[in-house]
Coordinates of C-alpha atoms in Angstrom, one line a residue:
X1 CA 9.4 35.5 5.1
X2 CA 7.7 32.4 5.7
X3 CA 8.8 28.6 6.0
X4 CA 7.4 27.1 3.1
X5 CA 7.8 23.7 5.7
X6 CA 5.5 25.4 8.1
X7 CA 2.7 25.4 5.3
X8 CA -0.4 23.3 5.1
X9 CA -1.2 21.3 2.6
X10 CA -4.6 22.3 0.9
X11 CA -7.8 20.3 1.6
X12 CA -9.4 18.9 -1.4
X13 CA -10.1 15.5 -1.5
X14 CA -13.6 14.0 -1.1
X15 CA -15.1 10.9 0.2
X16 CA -15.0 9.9 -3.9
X17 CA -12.0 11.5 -3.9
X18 CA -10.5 9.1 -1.1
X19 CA -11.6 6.1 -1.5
X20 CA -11.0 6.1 -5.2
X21 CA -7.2 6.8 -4.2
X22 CA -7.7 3.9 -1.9
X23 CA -8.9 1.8 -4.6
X24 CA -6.0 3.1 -6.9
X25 CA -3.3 1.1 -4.5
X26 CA -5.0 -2.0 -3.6
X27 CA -6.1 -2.7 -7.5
X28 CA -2.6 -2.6 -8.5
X29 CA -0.6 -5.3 -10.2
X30 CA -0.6 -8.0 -7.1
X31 CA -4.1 -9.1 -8.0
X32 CA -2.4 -10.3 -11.1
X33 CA 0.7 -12.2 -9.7
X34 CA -0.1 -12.9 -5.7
X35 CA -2.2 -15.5 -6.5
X36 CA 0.2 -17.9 -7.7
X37 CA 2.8 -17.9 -4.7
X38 CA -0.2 -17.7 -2.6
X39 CA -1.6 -21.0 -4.1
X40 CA 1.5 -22.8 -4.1
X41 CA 1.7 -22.1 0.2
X42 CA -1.9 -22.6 1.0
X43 CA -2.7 -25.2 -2.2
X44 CA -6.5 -25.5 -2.1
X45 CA -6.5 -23.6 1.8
X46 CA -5.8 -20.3 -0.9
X47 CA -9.5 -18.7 -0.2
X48 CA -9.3 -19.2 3.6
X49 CA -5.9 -17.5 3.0
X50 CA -7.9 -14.5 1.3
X51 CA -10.5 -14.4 4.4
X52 CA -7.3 -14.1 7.3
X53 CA -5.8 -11.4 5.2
X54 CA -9.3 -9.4 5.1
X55 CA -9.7 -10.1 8.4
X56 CA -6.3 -8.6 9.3
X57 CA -6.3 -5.8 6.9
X58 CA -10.0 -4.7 8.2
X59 CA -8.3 -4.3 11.8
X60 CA -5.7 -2.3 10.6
X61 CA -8.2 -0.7 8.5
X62 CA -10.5 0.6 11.3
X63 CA -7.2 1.4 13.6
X64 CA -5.9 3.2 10.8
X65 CA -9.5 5.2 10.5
X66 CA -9.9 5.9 13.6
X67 CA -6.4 7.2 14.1
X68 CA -6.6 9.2 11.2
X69 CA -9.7 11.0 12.2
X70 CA -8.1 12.4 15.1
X71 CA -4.8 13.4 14.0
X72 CA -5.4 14.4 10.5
X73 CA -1.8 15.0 9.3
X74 CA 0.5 14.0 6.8
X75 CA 2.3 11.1 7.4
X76 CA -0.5 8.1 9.0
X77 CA 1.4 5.8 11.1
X78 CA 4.3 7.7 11.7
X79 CA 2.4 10.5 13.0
X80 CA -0.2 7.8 15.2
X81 CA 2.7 6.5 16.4
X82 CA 4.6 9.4 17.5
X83 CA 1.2 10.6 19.1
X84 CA 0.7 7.8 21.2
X85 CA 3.5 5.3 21.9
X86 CA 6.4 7.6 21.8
X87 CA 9.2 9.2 18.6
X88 CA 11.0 5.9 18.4
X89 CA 7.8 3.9 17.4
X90 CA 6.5 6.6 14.9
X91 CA 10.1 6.5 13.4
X92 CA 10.5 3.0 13.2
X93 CA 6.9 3.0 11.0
X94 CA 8.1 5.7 8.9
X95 CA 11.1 4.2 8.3
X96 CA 9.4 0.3 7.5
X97 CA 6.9 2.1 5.4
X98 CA 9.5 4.8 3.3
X99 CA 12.1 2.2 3.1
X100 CA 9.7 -0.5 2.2
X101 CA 7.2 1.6 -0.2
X102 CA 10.4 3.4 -2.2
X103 CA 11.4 -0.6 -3.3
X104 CA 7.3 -1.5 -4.0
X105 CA 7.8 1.6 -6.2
X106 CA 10.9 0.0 -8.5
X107 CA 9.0 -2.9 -8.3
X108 CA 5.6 -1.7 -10.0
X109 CA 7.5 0.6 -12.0
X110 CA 9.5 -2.2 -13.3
X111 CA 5.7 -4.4 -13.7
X112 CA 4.8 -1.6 -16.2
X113 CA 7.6 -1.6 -18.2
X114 CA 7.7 -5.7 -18.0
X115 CA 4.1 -5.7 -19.6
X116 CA 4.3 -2.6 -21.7
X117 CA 7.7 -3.1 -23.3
X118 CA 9.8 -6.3 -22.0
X119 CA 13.0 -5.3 -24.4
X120 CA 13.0 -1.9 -22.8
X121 CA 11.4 -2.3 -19.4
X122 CA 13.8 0.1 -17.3
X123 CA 12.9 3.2 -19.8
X124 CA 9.7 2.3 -19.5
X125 CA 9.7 2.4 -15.9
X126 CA 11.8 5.3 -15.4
X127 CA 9.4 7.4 -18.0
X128 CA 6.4 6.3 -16.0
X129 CA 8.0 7.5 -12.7
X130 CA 8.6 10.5 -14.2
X131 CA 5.1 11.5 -15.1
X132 CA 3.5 10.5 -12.5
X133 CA 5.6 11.9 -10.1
X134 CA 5.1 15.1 -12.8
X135 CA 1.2 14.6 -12.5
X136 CA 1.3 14.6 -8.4
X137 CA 3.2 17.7 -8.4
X138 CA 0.5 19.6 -10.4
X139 CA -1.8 18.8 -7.1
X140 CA -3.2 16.1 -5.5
X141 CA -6.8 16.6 -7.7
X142 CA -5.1 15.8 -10.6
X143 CA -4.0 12.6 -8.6
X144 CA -7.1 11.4 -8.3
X145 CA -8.6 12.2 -11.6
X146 CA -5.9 10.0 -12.8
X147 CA -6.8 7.2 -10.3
X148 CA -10.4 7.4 -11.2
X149 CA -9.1 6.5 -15.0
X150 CA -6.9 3.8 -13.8
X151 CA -9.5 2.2 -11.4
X152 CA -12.0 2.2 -13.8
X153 CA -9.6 0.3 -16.5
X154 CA -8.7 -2.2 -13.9
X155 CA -12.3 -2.8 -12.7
X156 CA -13.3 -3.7 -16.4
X157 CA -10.7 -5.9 -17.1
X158 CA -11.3 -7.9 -13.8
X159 CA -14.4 -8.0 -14.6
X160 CA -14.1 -9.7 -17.9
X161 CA -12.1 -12.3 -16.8
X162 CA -14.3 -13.1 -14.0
X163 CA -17.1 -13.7 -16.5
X164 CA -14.9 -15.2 -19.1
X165 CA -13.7 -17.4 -16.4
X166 CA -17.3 -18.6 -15.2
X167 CA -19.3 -18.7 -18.1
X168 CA -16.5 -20.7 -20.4
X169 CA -17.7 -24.3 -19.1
X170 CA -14.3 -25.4 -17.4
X171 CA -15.3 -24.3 -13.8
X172 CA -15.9 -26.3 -11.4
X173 CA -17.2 -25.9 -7.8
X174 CA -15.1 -28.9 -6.8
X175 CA -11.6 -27.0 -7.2
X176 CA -12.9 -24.6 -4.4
X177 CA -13.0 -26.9 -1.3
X178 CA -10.3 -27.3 1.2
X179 CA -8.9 -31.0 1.3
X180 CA -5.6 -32.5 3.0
X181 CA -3.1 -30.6 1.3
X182 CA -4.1 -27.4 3.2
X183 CA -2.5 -26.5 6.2
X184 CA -2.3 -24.0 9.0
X185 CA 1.3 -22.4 8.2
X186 CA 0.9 -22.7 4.4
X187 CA -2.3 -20.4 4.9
X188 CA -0.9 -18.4 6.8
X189 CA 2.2 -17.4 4.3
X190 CA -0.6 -17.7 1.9
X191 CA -2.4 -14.8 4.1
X192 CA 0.9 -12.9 4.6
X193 CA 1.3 -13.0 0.6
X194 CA -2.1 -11.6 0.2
X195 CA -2.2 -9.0 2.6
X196 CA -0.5 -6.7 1.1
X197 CA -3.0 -6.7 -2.1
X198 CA -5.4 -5.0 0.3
X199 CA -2.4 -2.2 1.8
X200 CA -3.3 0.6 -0.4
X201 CA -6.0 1.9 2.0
X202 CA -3.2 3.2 4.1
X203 CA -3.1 5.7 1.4
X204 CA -6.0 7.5 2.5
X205 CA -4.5 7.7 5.9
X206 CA -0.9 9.0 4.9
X207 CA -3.4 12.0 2.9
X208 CA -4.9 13.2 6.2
X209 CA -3.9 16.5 5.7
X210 CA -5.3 16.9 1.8
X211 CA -9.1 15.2 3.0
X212 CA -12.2 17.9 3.5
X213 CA -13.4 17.1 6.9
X214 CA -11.3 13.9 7.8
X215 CA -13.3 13.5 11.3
X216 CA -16.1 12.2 9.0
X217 CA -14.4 11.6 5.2
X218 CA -11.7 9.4 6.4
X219 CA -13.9 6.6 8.6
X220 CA -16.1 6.5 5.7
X221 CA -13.7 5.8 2.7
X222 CA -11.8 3.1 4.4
X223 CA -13.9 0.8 4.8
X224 CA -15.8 1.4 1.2
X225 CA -12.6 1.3 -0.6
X226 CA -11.4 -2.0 1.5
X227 CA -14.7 -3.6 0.7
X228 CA -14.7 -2.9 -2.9
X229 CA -11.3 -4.7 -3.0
X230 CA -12.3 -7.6 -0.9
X231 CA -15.2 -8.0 -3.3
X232 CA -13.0 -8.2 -6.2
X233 CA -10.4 -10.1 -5.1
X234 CA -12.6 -12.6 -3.8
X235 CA -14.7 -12.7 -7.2
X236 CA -11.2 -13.2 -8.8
X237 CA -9.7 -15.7 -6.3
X238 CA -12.9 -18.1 -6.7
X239 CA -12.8 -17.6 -11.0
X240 CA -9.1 -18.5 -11.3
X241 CA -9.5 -21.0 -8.6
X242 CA -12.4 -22.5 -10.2
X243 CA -10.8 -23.1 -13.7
X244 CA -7.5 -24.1 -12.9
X245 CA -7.4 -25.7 -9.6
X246 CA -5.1 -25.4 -6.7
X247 CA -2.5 -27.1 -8.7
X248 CA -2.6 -25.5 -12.2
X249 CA -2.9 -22.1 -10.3
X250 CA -0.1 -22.9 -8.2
X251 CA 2.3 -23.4 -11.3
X252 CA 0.6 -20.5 -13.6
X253 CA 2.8 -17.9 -14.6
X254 CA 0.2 -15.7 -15.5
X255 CA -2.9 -16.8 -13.7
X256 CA -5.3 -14.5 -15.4
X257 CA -4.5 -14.9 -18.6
X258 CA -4.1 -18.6 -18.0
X259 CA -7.4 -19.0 -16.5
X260 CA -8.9 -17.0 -19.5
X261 CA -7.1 -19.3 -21.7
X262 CA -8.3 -22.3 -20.3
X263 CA -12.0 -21.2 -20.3
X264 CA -11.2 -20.9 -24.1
X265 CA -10.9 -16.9 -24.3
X266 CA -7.7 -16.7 -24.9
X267 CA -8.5 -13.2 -27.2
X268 CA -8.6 -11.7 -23.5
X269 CA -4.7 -12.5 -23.2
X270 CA -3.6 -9.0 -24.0
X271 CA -6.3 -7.4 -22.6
X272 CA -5.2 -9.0 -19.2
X273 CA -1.7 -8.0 -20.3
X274 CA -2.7 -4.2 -20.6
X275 CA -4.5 -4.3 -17.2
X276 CA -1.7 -5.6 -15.5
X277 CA 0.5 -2.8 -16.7
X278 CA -2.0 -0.7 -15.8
X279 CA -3.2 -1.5 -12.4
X280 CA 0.9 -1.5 -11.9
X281 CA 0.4 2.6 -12.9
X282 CA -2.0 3.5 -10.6
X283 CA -0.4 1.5 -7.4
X284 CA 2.9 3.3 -8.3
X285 CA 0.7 6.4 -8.5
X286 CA -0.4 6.0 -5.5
X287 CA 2.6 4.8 -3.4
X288 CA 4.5 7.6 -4.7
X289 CA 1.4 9.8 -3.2
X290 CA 2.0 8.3 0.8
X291 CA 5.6 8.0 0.3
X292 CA 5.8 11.7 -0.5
X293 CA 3.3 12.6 2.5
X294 CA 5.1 10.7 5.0
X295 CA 8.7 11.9 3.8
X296 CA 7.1 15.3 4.4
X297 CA 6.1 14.3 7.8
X298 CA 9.4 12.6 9.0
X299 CA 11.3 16.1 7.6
X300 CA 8.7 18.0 10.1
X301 CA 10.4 16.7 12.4
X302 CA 14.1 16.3 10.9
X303 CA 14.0 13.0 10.4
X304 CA 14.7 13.3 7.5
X305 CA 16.4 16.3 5.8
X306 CA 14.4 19.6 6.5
X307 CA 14.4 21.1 3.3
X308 CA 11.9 18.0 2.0
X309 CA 9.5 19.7 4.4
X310 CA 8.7 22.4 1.8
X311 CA 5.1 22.6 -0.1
X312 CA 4.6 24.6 -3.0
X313 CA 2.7 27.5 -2.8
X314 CA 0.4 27.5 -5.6
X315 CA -0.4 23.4 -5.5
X316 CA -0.3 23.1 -1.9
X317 CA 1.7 19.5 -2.3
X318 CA 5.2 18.7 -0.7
X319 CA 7.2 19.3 -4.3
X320 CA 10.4 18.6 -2.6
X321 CA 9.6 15.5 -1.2
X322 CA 7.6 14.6 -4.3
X323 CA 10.7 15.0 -6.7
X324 CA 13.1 13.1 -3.9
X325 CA 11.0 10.6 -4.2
X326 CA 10.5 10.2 -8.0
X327 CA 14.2 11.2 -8.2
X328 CA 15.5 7.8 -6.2
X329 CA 12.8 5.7 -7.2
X330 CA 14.3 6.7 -10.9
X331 CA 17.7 5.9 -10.2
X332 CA 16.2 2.1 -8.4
X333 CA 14.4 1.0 -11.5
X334 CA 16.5 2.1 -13.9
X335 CA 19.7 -0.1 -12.2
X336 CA 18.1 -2.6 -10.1
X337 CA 15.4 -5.1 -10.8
X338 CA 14.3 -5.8 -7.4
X339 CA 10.9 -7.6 -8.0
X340 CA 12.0 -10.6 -6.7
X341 CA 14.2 -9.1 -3.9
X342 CA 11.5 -7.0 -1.8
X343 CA 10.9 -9.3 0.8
X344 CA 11.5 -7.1 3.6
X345 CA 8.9 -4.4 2.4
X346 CA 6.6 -7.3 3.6
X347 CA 7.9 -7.3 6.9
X348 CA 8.0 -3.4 7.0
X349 CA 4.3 -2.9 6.1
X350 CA 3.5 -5.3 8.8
X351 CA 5.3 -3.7 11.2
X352 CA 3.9 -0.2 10.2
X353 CA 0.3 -1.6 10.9
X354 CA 1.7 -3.7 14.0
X355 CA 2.3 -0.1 15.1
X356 CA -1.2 1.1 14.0
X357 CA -2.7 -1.2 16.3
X358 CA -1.3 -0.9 19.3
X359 CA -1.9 3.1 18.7
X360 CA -5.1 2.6 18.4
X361 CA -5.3 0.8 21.0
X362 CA -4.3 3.5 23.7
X363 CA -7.3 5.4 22.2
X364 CA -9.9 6.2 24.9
X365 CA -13.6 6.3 24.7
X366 CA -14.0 9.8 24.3
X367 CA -11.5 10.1 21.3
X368 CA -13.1 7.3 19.3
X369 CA -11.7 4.1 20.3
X370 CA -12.4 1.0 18.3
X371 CA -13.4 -2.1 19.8
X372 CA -11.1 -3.4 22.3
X373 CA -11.0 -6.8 19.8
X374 CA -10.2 -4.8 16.5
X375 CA -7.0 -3.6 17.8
X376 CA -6.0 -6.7 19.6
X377 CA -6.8 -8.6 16.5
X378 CA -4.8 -6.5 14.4
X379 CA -1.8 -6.7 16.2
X380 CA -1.9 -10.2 16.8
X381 CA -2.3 -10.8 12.7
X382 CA 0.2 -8.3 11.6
X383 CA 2.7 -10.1 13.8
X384 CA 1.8 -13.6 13.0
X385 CA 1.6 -13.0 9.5
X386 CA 5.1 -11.1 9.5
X387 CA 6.7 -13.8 10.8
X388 CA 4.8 -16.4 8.6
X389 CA 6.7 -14.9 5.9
X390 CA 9.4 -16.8 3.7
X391 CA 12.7 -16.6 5.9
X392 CA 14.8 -14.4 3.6
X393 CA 12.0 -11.9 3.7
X394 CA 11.7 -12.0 7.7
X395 CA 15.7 -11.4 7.5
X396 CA 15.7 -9.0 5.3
X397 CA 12.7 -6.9 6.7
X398 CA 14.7 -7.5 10.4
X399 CA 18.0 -6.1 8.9
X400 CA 16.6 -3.1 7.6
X401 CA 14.4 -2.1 10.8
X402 CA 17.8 -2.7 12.8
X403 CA 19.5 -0.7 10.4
X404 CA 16.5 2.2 10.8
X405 CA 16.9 1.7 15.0
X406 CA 20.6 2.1 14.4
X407 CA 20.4 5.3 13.2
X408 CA 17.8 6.8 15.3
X409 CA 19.7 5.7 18.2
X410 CA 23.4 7.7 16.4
X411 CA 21.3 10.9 16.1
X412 CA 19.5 11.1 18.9
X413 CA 23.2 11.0 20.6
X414 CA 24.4 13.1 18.7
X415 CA 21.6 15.9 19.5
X416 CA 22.9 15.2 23.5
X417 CA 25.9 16.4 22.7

């Protein structure tokens, strides 16, 4: 018989495919909150904020690409880093990046039901972790049809408040330039805020093992899906900016809706509302997606418990790991409201690109090395923005890395004995 853990996973994603899965986690609800905790640490520095987190994320980007081109597996930086700096290091990013990503999930799930249903948000976000999780397990194609409905909502609503925004008469070119109150740490933590709006392209990564020719699919959706997202964001950034200033944006609540409102097109309020919740689906759609695929890699190589190693044999997907997933994520949102308390996911996904980096950097010529620079940069950025973080978060993140090396370190004595 078999080991259903020994199976492959089936090959059917597209460049479309990709980078619209891509698109699905970096459109998610962040676009609609970052901005204001990013404003309020950078003041009017917030767009050269947005350019050092593009300029980071686009290192890690082409690492990640690169990487993932020539080990096309399950599991992204885990698997890089396993490859070429050692078990520990892949470990440690698994564990930053599961540990992290299973608290971003509560936290979108929790968005969703905040927007959809305030009285009853931890139904609401419990139900949608259920079905999605329900719609992965039917295969990874249904996945991305899904995405492609989700991305395309999100786009239009951006859209529309990007126009509403411009065209209303209370913009003003003024409100975009730096003056005094910018400075160098606040645009950093502003950066390190932002980054994480443009993380979902790790996704494509963590799928390695589900993409139709990755050599070539994988270096080509990255940086399409990466530069769609920098596009909008920035589009967005300079709208919201541009109507409510570095100060009214800074104390917004909502800064869509309140920079819709203040360009008198206040009828977009619920609109905005409805995006929100759903650009919250589709990240949590796609988080539990690489979740899942690294769980699945980590068991590989018990890690994690074996058994989560298992893929279904008529949709080709790692169920078991699928269903842990959705299962804890479940029990996390319908307990804990931990949108404010996620700081060390921050750190982790830092980290997991820190780790990216410097694997990418060992390439050599002949197995599709980036530029020396990209790396370097990368790693440089990742670490500088980690540590530009709040304190709490940097604690937080610290504690539960240590707490990952910790037990590492008690299995791998226990295997000597």
């Amino acid at each position: 018989m078999s080991d259903p853990a020994a199976t492959p996973l089936a090959r059917r994603l597209g460049v479309g495919d990709a980078v619209l899965v891509g698109l699905g986690a970096m459109l998610g609800a962040g676009i609609f909150a970052a901005l204001a905790p990013a404003a309020r640490a950078a003041g009017s520095g917030l767009l050269i904020g947005l350019a050092a987190a593009a300029l980071v994320a686009y290192c890690n980007a082409t690492s990640s690409a690169r990487l993932a081109a020539r080990y096309p597996a399950s599991g992204g930086t885990y698997v890089y880093g396993r490859e070429r700096l050692g078990p520990f290091w892949g470990y440690l990013a698994g564990w930053a990046f599961v540990v992290g990503k299973t608290a971003s999930c509560a936290a979108m799930a929790l968005t969703v039901g905040a927007y959809a249903w305030p009285e009853q948000k931890h139904a609401v976000a419990v139900a949608a972790v259920v079905a999605l999780t329900a719609v992965n397990y039917r295969g990874v194609q249904k996945s991305a049809l899904l995405t492609r409905v989700i991305v395309a909502a999100v786009l239009a609503v951006l859209a529309a408040v990007v126009v509403a925004a411009l065209a209303g008469g209370a913009a003003e070119a003024d409100r975009l330039r730096p003056g005094a109150d910018a400075s160098v740490p606040g645009v950093l933590e502003a950066a390190g805020l932002l980054f994480f709006a443009f993380a979902g392209y790790a996704r494509i990564a963590t799928l390695g093992e589900e993409v139709r020719d990755p050599e070539r699919t994988i270096p080509r959706a990255v940086p399409v899906a990466l530069g769609i997202a920098l596009v909008t964001y920035a589009a967005v950034s300079v709208a919201v900016l541009a109507v409510l200033g570095p100060g009214g944006l800074a104390e917004a609540t909502a800064p869509l809706s309140d920079a819709a409102s203040a360009a008198g097109a206040g009828w977009l309020e619920p609109v905005v509302r409805a995006g929100a919740a759903v650009a919250a689906l589709g990240a949590l759609l796609a988080l539990i997606l690489g979740i899942s695929r690294t769980t699945l890699a980590m068991a590989r190589d018990r890690h994690l418990p074996h058994g989560l190693a298992a893929v279904h044999e008529r949709f080709r997907v790692p169920h078991r790991a699928e269903l842990a997933v959705g299962a804890v994520v479940s029990v996390v949102a319908a307990t804990v409201d931990v949108r404010g308390a996620i700081g060390f996911s921050s750190f982790g996904v830092l980290l997991y690109y820190a780790v990216a980096n410097a694997s990418a950097w060992t390439l050599g010529p002949e197995e599709g090395r980036p530029p020396r620079a990209v790396p370097a940069v990368g790693l440089a950025g990742c670490v500088v923005l980690a540590f530009s973080l709040p304190p709490a978060s940097v604690a937080a993140g610290a504690g539960v890395l240590a707490a990952g090396a910790l037990a590492y370190a008690v299995r791998g004595r226990r295997a000597e004995r």
